[in-house]
Coordinates of C-alpha atoms in Angstrom, one line a residue:
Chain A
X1 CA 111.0 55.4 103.9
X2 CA 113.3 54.0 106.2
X3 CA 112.8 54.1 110.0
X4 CA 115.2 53.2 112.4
X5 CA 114.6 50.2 114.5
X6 CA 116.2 48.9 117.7
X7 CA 117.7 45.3 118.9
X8 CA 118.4 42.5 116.7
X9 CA 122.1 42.8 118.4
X10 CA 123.0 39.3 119.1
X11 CA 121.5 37.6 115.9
X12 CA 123.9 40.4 113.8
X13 CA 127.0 39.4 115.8
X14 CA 126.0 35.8 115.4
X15 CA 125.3 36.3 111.7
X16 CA 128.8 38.5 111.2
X17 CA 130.6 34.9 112.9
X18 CA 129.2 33.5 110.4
X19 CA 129.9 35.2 107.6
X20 CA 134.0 34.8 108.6
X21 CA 133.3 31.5 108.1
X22 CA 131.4 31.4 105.3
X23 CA 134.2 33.4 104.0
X24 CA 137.3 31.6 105.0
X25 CA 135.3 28.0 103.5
X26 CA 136.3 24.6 104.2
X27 CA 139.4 25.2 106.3
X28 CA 141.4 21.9 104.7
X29 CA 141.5 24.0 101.8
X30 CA 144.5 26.6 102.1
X31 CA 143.6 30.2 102.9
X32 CA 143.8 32.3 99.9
X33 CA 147.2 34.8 100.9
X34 CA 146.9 38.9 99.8
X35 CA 150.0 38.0 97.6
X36 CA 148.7 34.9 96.0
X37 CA 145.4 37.9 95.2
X38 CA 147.4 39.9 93.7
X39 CA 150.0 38.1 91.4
X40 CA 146.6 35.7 90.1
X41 CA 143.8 37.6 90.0
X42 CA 145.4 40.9 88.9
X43 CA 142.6 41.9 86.4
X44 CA 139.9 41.8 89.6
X45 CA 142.6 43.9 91.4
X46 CA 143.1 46.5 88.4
X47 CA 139.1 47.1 88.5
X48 CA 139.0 47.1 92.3
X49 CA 141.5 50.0 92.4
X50 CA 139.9 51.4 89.4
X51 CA 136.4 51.9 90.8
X52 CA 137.3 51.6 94.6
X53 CA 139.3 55.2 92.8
X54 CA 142.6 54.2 95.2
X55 CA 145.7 52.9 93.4
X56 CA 147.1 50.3 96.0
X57 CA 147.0 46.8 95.1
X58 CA 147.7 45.1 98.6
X59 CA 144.4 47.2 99.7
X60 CA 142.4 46.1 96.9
X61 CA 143.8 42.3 96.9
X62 CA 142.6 42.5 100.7
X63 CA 139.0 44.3 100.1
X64 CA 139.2 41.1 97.5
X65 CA 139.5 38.6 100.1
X66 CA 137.3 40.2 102.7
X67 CA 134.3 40.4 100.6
X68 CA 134.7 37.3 99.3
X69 CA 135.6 38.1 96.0
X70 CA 132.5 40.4 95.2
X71 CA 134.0 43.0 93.6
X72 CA 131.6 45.9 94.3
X73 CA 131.6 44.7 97.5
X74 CA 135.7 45.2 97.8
X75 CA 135.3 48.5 95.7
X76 CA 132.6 49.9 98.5
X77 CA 135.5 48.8 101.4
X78 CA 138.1 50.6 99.3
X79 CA 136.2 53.6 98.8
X80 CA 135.1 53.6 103.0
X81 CA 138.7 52.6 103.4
X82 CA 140.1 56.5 101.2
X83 CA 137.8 58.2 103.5
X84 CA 140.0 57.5 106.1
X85 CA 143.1 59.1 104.1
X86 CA 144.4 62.6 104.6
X87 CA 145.1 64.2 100.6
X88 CA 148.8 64.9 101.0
X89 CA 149.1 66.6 97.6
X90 CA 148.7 66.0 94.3
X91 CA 150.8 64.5 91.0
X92 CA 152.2 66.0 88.3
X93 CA 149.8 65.3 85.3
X94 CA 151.1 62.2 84.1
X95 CA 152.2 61.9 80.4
X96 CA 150.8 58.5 78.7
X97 CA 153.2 59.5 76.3
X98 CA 156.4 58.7 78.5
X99 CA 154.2 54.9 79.4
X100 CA 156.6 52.1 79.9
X101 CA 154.4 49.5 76.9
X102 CA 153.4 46.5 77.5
X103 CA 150.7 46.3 74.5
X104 CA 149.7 48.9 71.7
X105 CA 147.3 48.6 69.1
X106 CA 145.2 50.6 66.6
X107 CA 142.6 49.1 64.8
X108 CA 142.7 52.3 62.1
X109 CA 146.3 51.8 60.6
X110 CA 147.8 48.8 60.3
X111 CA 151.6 50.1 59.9
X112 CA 152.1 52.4 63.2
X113 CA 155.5 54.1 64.0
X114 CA 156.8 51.5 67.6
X115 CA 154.7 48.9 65.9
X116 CA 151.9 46.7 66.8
X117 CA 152.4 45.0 70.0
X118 CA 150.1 42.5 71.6
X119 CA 151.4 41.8 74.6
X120 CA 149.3 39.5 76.6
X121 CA 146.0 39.4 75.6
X122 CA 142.7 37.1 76.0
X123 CA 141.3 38.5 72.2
X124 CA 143.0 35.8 70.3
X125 CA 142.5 33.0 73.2
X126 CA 139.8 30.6 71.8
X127 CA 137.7 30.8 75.2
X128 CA 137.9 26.8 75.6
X129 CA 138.0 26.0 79.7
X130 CA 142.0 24.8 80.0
X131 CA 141.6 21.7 82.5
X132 CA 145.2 21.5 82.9
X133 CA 144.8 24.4 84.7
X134 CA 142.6 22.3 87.6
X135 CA 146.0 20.2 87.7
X136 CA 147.6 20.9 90.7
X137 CA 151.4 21.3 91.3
X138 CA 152.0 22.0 87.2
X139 CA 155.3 23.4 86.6
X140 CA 155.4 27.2 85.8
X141 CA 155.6 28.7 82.4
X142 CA 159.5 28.9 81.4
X143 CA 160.3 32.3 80.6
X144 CA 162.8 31.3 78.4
X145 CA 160.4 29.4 76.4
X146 CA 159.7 32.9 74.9
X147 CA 162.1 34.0 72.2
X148 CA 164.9 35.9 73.7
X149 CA 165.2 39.0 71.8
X150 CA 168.6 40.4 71.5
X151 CA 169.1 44.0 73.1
X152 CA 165.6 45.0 74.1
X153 CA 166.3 46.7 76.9
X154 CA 164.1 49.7 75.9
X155 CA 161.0 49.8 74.1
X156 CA 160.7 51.8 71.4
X157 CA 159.2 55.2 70.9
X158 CA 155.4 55.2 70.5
X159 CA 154.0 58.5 69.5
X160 CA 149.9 58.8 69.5
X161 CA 148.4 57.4 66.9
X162 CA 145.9 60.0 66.6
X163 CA 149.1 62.4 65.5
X164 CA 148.8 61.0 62.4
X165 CA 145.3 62.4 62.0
X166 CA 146.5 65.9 63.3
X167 CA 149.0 65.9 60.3
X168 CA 146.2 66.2 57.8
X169 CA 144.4 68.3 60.5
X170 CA 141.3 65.6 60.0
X171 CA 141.1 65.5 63.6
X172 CA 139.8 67.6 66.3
X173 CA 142.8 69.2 68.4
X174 CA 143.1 68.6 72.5
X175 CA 143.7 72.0 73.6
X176 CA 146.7 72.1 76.0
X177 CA 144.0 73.6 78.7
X178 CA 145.8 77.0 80.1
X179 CA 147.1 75.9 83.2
X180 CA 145.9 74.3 86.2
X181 CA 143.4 76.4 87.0
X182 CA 140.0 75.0 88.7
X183 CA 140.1 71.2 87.9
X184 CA 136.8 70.2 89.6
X185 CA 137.0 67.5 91.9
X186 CA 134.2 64.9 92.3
X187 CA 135.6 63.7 96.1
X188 CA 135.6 67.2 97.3
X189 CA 132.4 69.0 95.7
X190 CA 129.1 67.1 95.2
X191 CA 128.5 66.7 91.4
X192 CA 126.6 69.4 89.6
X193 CA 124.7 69.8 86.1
X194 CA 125.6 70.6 83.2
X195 CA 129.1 68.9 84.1
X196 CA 132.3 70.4 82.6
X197 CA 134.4 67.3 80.1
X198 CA 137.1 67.0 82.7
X199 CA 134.6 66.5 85.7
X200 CA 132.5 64.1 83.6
X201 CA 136.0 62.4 83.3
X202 CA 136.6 62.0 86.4
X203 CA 133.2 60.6 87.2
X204 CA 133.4 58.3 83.9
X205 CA 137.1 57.2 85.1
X206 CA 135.5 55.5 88.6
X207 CA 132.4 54.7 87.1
X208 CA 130.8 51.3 87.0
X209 CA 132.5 48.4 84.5
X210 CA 129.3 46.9 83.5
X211 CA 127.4 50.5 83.0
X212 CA 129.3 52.4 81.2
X213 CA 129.9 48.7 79.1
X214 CA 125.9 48.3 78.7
X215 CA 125.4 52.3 77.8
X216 CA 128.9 51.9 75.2
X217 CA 127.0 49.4 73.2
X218 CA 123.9 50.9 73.7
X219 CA 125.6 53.8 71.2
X220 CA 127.2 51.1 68.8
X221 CA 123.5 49.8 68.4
X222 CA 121.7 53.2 67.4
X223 CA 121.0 54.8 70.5
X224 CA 123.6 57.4 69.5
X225 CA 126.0 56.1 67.6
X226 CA 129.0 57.9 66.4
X227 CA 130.8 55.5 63.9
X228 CA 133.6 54.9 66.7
X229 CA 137.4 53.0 65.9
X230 CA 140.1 51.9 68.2
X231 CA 142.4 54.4 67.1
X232 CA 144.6 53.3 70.3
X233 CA 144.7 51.5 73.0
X234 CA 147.7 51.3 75.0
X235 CA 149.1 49.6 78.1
X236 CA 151.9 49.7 80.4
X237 CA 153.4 51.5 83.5
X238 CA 154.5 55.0 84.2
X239 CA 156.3 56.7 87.0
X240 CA 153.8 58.9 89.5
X241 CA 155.3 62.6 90.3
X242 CA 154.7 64.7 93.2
X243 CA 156.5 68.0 93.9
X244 CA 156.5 68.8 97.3
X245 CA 156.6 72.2 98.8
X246 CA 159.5 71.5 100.7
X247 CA 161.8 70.2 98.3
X248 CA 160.5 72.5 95.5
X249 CA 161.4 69.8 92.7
X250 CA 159.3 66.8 90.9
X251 CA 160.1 63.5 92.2
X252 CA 159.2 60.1 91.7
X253 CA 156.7 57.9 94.4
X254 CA 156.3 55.2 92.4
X255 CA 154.8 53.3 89.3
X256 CA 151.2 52.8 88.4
X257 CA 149.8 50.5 85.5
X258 CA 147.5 52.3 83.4
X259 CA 145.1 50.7 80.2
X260 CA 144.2 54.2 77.6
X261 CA 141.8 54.5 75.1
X262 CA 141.5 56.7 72.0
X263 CA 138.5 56.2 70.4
X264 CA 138.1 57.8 67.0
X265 CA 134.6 59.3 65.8
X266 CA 133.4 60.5 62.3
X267 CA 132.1 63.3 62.3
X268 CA 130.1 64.9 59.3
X269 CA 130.0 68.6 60.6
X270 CA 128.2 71.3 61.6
X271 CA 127.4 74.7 60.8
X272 CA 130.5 75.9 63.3
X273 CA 132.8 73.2 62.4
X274 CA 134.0 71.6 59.1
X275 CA 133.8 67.3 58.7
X276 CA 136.7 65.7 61.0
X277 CA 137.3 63.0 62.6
X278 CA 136.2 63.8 66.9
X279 CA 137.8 62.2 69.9
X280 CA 137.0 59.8 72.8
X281 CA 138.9 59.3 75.9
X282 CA 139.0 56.6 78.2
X283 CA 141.8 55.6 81.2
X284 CA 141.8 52.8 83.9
X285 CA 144.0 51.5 86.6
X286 CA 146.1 48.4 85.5
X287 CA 144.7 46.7 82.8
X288 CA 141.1 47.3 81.7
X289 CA 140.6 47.9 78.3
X290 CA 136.6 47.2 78.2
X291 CA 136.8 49.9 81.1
X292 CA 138.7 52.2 79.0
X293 CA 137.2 51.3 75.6
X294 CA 133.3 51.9 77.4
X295 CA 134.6 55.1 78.8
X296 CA 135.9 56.6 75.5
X297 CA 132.4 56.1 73.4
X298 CA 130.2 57.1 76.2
X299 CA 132.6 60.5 76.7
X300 CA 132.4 61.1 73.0
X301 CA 128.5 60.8 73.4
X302 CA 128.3 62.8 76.0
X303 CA 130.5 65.5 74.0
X304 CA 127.0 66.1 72.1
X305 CA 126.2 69.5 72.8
X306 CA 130.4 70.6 71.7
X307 CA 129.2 69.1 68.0
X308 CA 125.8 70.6 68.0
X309 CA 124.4 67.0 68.2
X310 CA 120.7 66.2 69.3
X311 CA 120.3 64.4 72.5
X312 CA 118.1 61.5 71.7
X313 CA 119.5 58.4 73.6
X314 CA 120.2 57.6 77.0
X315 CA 124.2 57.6 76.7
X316 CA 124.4 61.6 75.5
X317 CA 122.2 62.5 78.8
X318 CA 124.7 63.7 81.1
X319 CA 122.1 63.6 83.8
X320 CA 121.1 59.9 83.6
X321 CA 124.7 58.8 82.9
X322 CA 126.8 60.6 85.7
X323 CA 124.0 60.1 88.2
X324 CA 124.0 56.3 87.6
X325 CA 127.3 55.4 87.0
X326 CA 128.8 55.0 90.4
X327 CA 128.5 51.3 92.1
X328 CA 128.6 51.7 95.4
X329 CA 125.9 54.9 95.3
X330 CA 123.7 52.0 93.4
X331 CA 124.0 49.1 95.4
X332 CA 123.8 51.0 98.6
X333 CA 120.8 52.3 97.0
X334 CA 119.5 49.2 95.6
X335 CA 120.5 47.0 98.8
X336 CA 119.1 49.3 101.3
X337 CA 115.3 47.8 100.2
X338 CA 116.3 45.2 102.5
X339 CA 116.8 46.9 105.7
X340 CA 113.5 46.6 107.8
X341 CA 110.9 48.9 105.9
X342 CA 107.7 47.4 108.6
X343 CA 105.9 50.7 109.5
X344 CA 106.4 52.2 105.9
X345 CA 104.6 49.3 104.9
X346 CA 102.1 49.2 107.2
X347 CA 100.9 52.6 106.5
X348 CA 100.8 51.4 102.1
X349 CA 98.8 48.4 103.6
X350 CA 96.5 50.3 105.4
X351 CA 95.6 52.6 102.5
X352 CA 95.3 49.9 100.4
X353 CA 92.7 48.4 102.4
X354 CA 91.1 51.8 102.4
X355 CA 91.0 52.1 99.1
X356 CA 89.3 48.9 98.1
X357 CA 87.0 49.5 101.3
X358 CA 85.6 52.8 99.4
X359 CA 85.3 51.1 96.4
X360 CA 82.8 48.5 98.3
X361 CA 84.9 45.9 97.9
X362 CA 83.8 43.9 100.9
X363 CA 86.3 40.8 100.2
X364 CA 89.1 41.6 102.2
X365 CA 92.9 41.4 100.7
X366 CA 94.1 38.1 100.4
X367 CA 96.8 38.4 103.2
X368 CA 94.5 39.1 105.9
X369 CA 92.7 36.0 104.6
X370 CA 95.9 33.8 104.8
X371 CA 97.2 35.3 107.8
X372 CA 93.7 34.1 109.2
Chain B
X1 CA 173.2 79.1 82.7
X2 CA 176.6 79.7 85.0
X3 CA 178.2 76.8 86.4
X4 CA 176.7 77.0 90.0
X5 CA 173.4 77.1 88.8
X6 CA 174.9 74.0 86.8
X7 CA 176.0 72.4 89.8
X8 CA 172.6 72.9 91.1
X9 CA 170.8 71.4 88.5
X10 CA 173.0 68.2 88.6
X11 CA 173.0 67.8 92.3
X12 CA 169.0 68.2 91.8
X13 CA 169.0 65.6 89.4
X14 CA 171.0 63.3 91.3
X15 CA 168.6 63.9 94.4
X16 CA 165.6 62.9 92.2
X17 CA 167.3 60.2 91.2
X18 CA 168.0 58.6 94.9
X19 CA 164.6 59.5 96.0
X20 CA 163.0 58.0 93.2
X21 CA 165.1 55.0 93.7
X22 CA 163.8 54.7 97.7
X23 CA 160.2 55.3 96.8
X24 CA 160.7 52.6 94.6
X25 CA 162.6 49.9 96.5
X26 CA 161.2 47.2 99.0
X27 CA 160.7 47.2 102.2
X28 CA 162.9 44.5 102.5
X29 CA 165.7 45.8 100.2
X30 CA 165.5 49.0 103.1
X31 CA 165.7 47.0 105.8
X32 CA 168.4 45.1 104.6
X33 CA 170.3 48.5 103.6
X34 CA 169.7 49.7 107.2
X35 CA 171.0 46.4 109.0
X36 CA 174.4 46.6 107.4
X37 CA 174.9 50.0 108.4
X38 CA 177.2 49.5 111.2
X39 CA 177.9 53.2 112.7
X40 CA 173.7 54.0 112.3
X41 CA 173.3 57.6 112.0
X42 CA 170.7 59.4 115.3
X43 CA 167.8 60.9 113.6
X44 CA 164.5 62.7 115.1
X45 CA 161.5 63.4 113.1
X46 CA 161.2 66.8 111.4
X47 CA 157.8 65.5 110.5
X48 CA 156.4 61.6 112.0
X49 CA 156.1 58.8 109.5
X50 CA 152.3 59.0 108.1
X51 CA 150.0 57.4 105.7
X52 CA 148.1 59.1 103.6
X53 CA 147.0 59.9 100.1
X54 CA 147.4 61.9 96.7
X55 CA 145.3 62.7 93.4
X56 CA 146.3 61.7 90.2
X57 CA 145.6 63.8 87.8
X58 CA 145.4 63.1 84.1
X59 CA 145.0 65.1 80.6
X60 CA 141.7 64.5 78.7
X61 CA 143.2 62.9 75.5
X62 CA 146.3 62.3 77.0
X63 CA 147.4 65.9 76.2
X64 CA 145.0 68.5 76.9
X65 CA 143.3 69.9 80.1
X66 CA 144.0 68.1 83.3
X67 CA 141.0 66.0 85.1
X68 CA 141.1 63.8 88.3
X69 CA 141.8 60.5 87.6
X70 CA 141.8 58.9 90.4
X71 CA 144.0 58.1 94.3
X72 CA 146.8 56.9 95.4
X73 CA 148.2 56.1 98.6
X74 CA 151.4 57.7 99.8
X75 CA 153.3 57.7 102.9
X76 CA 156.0 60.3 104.0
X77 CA 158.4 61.9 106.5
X78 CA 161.3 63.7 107.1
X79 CA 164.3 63.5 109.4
X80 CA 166.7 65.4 110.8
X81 CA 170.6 63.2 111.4
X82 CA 172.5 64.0 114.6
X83 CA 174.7 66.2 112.1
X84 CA 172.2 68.2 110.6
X85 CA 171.3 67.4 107.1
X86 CA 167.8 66.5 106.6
X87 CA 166.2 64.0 104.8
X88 CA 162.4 63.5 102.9
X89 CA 160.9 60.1 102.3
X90 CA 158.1 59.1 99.9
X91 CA 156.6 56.0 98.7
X92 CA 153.6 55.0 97.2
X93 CA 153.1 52.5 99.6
X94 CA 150.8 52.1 102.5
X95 CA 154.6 51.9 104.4
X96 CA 154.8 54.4 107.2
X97 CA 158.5 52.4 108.2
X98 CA 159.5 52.4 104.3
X99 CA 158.6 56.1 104.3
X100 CA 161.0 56.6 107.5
X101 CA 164.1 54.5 106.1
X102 CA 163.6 56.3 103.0
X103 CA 164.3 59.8 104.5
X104 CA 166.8 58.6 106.3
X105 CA 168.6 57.5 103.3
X106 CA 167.8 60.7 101.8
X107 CA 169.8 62.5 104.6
X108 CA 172.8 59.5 104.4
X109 CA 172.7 60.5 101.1
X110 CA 173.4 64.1 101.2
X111 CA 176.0 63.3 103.6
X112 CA 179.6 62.7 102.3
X113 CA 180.7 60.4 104.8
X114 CA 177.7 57.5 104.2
X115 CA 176.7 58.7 100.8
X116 CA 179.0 56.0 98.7
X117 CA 178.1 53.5 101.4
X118 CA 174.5 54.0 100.9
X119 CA 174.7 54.0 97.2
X120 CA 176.7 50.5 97.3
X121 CA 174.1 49.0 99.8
X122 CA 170.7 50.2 99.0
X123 CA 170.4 52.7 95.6
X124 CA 172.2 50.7 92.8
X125 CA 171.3 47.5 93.9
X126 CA 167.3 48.8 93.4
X127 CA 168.6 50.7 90.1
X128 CA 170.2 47.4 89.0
X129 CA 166.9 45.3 89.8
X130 CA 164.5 48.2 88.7
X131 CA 167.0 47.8 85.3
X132 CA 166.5 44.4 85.3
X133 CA 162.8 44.1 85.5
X134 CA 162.3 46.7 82.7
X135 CA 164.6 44.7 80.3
X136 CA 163.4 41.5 81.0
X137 CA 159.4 42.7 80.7
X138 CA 160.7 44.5 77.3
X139 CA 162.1 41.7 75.7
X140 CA 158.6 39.5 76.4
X141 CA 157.0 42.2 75.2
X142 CA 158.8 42.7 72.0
X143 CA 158.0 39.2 71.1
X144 CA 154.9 39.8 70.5
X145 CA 155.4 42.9 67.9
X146 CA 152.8 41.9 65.7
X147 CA 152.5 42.7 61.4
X148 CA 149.4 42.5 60.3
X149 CA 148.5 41.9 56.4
X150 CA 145.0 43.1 54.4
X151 CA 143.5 40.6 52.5
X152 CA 142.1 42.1 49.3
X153 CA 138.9 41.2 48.7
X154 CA 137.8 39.9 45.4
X155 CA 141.4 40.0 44.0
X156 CA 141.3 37.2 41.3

């Protein structure tokens, strides 16, 4: 237990001084700008937005820079920073369909109607440190160095991969989900168990990076596996819709970059449903496809109970993944073990002493001896 | 469908259009827009500029029941010119001024007298570079269209 305790003032103020400095480093070197953030660390920006839950990338590029490049540090400033925001509304379901691609694979068919398209990617990088980069005042990659292609202007049609499936009907249909109706919102009511698939979404779509990362293997190693593939992932931009009251019609605020996920899962059937292939979905801000790939086998594990499947393994229990998944809830949790716990302590020390007392221990504890 | 109800559609699509255009432009391609107006329009506020923000929602799967994804931040306001028509403007920036130059180009807009003004200055000069940007990010993209091929194993 935690009680409060009093003073201390100066020494924080002093210590906060410090920490500026600490954060702004040796001042010959030039201060890092919010832009410079942005444009060359866009993958820490994409998972600050993605778990700080607030698409903005000038907020997250400065949550960046003000924790010092601690990520769940910056995500815990974004999410303080939403509170602060009146809701004005909400979008139009976005269609990942309509997504503007910038990369598009499936590892389950090799010839895909749009194609294959790899955009840029680390997966075929070889992972050697690239010193020229430490080279200062290198000239920029030439665009034109890539191969001009003639009349590109649009990219091609990419319909879902999983479609394919649907032909044959070897895969489990998304119901279109009768209207709006009560969409559960994690931000406005406190989470309850057993949670719905869309509120587990939601919950899974700000969850932790290296959680839902560590529980996603965890399945692909035994602990509840479900023989998952890459049917699709997909990157790229699409346009965010509103339709406000007073104008009555959809229109666009702007553009968001979005990573997607569809995992597919055998499935050998149960006594209810016939062998097919099952689904797992997974979406991030910008690009994150470990995000996305994570989130898509931990929501098909957690789908257990749909497919009749025993809960054995941490990743298909709904109540130790959605209660541990969010960052700033853990560290806040974790981290508060340092504020001052004294009397808490002195009370476990005291009993402690009593304790050994009773048993006729007549030493006493080796602290008091030290302290002596 | 008659032919006003025609009309109406086109005009709404026209409107989306512009709007869409505004949300998306920069501040500084506003600002610019604004400063070569020479004869600028007097506007009030219908509702102040304001920050604020808006849920995302997506579709589990992509295509079946909607789920919260996430935030976003948007600012708005709405004008009304000297001579009556009123204007909305939305971006999903953390702008309160780019949400204010926005409806006032919404109102311009609906206005005969500015609108092919304001579509010279400020809407197809963001449509062009909007254009632009797509193509430019397509062709890079479609470089990198990819075949793979199966090795057969054990094929002698």
């Amino acid at each position: 237990m935690y009680v409060a305790v009093k003073g201390g003032e100066e020494a924080i103020e002093n210590s906060q001084r410090l920490l500026e400095q600490k954060r702004r480093g040796d001042t010959a070197v030039d201060e890092l700008s919010i832009e410079q953030i942005k444009e060359q660390m866009s993958l820490a920006v994409d998972r600050v937005m993605t778990e700080g839950s607030l698409y903005n990338r000038d907020l997250a590029a400065l949550a960046i820079k003000q924790a010092q490049g601690d990520l769940v540090e910056a995500i815990f400033l974004l999410r303080a920073y939403r509170t602060t925001l009146p809701r004005l509304g909400v979008s139009e379901p976005i269609n990942t369909n309509s997504m503007c691609i910038q990369r598009r694979i499936s590892s389950t068919f090799k010839d895909i109607p749009g194609g294959q398209v790899l955009g840029a990617t680390y997966d075929y990088t070889h992972r050697l440190l690239d010193f020229s980069l430490m080279a200062e005042g290198d000239e920029p990659v030439s665009t034109d160095e890539l191969k001009q292609m003639e009349s590109a202007a649009d990219t091609p049609r990419m319909p879902r991969v999983v479609d394919l499936l649907n032909a044959e009907g070897l895969i489990e249909t998304e119901s279109d989900g009768a209207g709006t109706g009560n969409i559960p919102d994690l931000t406005r009511e406190p989470l309850t168990l057993p949670a719905d698939r869309q509120l587990r979404l939601q919950a899974l779509a700000r969850a932790d990076e290296g959680f839902l990362l560590a529980l996603g293997y965890s399945t692909q190693r035994g602990y509840g596996n479900n023989h998952p593939f890459a049917g699709e992932i997909r990157h790229g931009t699409l346009n965010i819709e509103i339709t406000p009251p007073e104008l009555g019609f959809p229109i666009v605020i702007g553009e968001i970059e979005i990573t997607e996920c569809e995992m597919i899962n055998q499935f050998t059937g149960s006594k209810k449903k016939p062998p097919q292939f099952t689904r797992g979905y997974g979406i991030a801000f910008g690009h994150s496809e470990r995000k996305a790939m994570s989130m898509a086998l931990i929501d098909r594990a957690l789908r257990c109970a749909e497919f009749g499947e025993t809960v054995v393994s941490p990743a298909q229990d709904q109540e130790f993944v959605l209660s541990h998944t969010d960052n700033v809830e853990a560290s806040g949790f974790v981290q508060h073990l340092k504020l001052p716990h004294y009397v808490d302590f002195q009370s476990e020390l005291e009993l402690v002493r009593r304790l050994r007392k009773e048993r006729g221990d007549n030493k006493q504890s080796g602290i008091d001896e030290k302290c002596a | 469908m008659n032919s006003a109800e025609q009309m109406k559609t086109m005009d709404i699509e026209r409107r989306r259009r512009w709007i869409g255009l505004l949300a998306k432009a920069t501040l500084q391609e506003l600002e610019q827009g604004w400063s070569q107006i020479e004869s600028k329009p007097e506007y009030t506020f219908i509702r102040v500029p304001e920050t604020g923000q808006i849920m995302i929602r997506a579709r589990t799967g992509g295509v079946g029941p909607q789920f919260n994804l996430g935030e976003m931040t948007m600012s708005r306001c709405a004008v009304r010119l000297a001579n009556g028509y009123i204007g909305f403007g939305y971006t999903a920036k953390h702008q309160k001024r780019h949400a204010e130059l926005a409806a006032v180009f919404d109102a311009m807009m609906q206005d005969p007298v500015y609108r092919s003004m304001i579509e010279t200055t400020v809407i197809e000069p963001v449509a062009d570079r909007e254009q632009h940007k797509r193509s430019v990010s397509a062709t890079k993209i479609a470089s990198t269209n990819v075949d793979f091929f199966t090795l057969v194993r054990g094929d002698d």
